[in-house]
XYZ file of C-alpha atoms in Angstrom:
194
model
C -0.670 -15.503 4.525
C -0.684 -11.715 3.950
C 2.125 -11.726 1.366
C 5.155 -13.698 0.111
C 8.332 -11.655 -0.063
C 11.442 -12.408 -2.108
C 14.597 -10.323 -2.709
C 17.085 -8.566 -0.576
C 16.686 -6.105 2.285
C 19.364 -4.546 4.374
C 18.386 -3.423 7.900
C 20.491 -1.163 10.130
C 19.041 -0.611 13.567
C 20.021 1.276 16.729
C 18.382 0.599 20.096
C 18.285 3.584 22.418
C 16.643 3.880 25.847
C 13.788 5.906 24.422
C 13.350 4.483 20.874
C 14.472 2.188 18.123
C 15.752 3.900 14.932
C 16.603 2.157 11.714
C 16.974 2.107 7.981
C 15.676 -0.542 5.598
C 16.967 -0.649 2.046
C 15.505 -3.083 -0.487
C 16.841 -4.403 -3.798
C 15.545 -7.010 -6.270
C 12.376 -7.085 -4.147
C 9.165 -8.895 -5.123
C 5.859 -8.948 -3.193
C 3.353 -11.587 -4.093
C -0.157 -11.081 -2.574
C -2.609 -13.964 -2.255
C -5.275 -14.203 -4.957
C -7.941 -13.603 -2.372
C -7.341 -11.270 0.592
C -8.526 -12.096 4.081
C -11.780 -10.427 5.222
C -10.226 -8.321 7.952
C -7.027 -7.867 9.931
C -6.951 -9.397 13.363
C -6.608 -6.997 16.245
C -3.337 -7.326 18.178
C -4.259 -5.878 21.567
C -2.737 -7.468 24.647
C -4.685 -10.518 25.776
C -4.768 -11.666 29.348
C -4.973 -15.364 28.315
C -1.826 -15.301 26.175
C 1.677 -15.171 27.760
C 4.654 -14.683 25.442
C 7.760 -16.429 26.849
C 10.359 -13.806 27.711
C 7.813 -11.077 28.411
C 6.155 -10.048 31.675
C 2.665 -11.265 32.259
C -0.133 -8.803 31.646
C -0.638 -8.098 35.346
C 2.973 -7.059 35.768
C 2.819 -4.429 33.062
C 1.401 -1.055 33.953
C -0.770 0.912 31.610
C 1.193 4.038 32.425
C 4.354 2.860 30.621
C 5.150 5.005 27.668
C 5.268 3.119 24.352
C 8.667 2.356 22.867
C 8.662 3.965 19.429
C 10.053 2.446 16.273
C 11.310 5.023 13.758
C 12.257 3.542 10.399
C 13.313 4.962 7.057
C 12.436 2.723 4.107
C 14.543 3.220 1.001
C 12.901 1.269 -1.806
C 14.047 3.653 -4.506
C 15.233 0.685 -6.509
C 12.015 -0.428 -8.240
C 10.247 -3.466 -6.855
C 7.136 -5.448 -7.957
C 3.869 -6.161 -6.235
C 1.448 -8.558 -7.905
C -1.659 -10.595 -7.505
C -3.763 -12.520 -10.021
C -5.690 -9.291 -11.022
C -2.872 -6.702 -10.967
C 0.844 -6.218 -11.220
C 2.849 -3.012 -10.550
C 6.378 -1.849 -10.453
C 6.931 0.749 -7.706
C 9.554 2.735 -5.940
C 9.150 4.302 -2.541
C 10.888 6.361 0.077
C 8.943 6.391 3.369
C 9.492 7.428 6.988
C 7.525 5.135 9.359
C 6.981 5.722 13.051
C 5.128 3.337 15.317
C 4.453 4.056 18.949
C 1.700 1.676 20.128
C -1.060 2.262 19.078
C -0.148 5.041 16.634
C 1.328 4.561 13.210
C 2.380 7.395 10.997
C 3.886 7.242 7.518
C 5.278 10.123 5.477
C 6.777 10.008 1.981
C 5.932 8.928 -1.502
C 5.371 5.691 -3.362
C 5.476 5.963 -7.136
C 3.740 3.458 -9.503
C 6.202 3.319 -12.356
C 4.221 0.845 -14.515
C 1.760 -1.948 -14.243
C -1.700 -3.296 -14.948
C -4.917 -3.969 -13.094
C -8.377 -5.184 -13.930
C -11.678 -3.298 -13.865
C -14.785 -5.246 -14.944
C -12.440 -7.980 -16.208
C -10.607 -5.555 -18.564
C -6.857 -5.012 -18.059
C -5.863 -1.332 -17.718
C -2.253 -0.168 -18.159
C -1.012 2.358 -15.604
C 0.054 5.655 -17.207
C 0.991 7.329 -13.924
C 0.449 6.772 -10.290
C 1.536 7.795 -6.818
C 0.655 7.603 -3.154
C 1.649 10.568 -1.041
C 1.666 9.779 2.647
C 1.180 12.775 4.940
C 1.830 12.635 8.680
C -1.703 11.903 9.779
C -3.704 9.254 11.655
C -5.329 7.111 10.548
C -3.294 6.502 7.378
C -5.044 8.254 4.513
C -2.682 8.715 1.606
C -3.332 11.042 -1.347
C -3.718 8.882 -4.430
C -3.074 9.986 -8.027
C -3.649 7.317 -10.696
C -4.332 7.303 -14.395
C -4.683 4.058 -16.374
C -5.854 3.260 -19.906
C -7.599 0.324 -21.569
C -7.257 -0.043 -25.356
C -10.558 -1.055 -26.866
C -9.995 -4.238 -28.953
C -10.760 -3.959 -32.629
C -10.877 -0.137 -32.573
C -7.611 1.353 -33.629
C -6.580 4.184 -31.209
C -9.804 3.872 -29.183
C -9.375 3.703 -25.430
C -11.000 4.186 -22.013
C -9.099 5.883 -19.210
C -9.743 5.799 -15.487
C -8.506 8.556 -13.228
C -8.412 8.243 -9.490
C -7.504 11.181 -7.243
C -7.819 12.575 -3.743
C -7.348 11.015 -0.307
C -7.946 7.277 -0.203
C -10.849 7.779 2.194
C -12.599 10.158 -0.171
C -11.217 9.576 -3.640
C -12.874 10.653 -6.856
C -12.997 8.166 -9.789
C -13.708 9.308 -13.328
C -13.873 7.561 -16.636
C -13.054 9.172 -20.020
C -12.970 7.756 -23.534
C -11.778 8.655 -27.026
C -15.223 7.413 -28.238
C -17.669 9.368 -26.173
C -17.953 11.717 -23.215
C -21.103 10.098 -21.842
C -20.192 8.116 -18.717
C -23.011 5.597 -19.211
C -21.771 4.846 -22.713
C -18.191 4.617 -21.500
C -19.203 2.022 -18.888
C -21.228 0.162 -21.523
C -18.146 0.057 -23.723
C -16.095 -1.166 -20.826
C -18.537 -3.911 -19.694
C -20.065 -5.028 -22.921
C -17.664 -3.766 -25.569
C -20.290 -1.611 -27.284
C -22.057 1.676 -26.435
């Protein structure tokens, strides 16, 4: 199971000779991810030993056929939740998605409105966050995330984590109200003392 979905989604689709176009609009949506994710995603290439009823066999299809593209607009501007045992987030998103086998492109923005996640067993609260999807392959969104952990027993003391840049090459930095030394910040985070 990749995820459990609950809520409402409206789908309007148009089938043309050269493409499928559609709009998806979500409301009261909730995504529950499994506590442990699978190790890897299974490849979905055509297999000669599998015949799907209602489709031509592999030998009857020619490799020269152009892919039939799917062009979808996702309107998830009404906030929805995504959660797992170690994080929970409320998001909104507006994305344009195009899939023409084997290429997938996504453009648009997903905004993290609020939420929490764990780092070294400590729960951080999201201050701001977004994913900006640019039309590129493979998918490599620009991430902007700031979250804060309030140090227990220390009034006003906190540790912040900031993540920025493209997902494939993101920079992660830690700051604290207590010290500017990264080693001491990590010690505060892991052990509770510097």
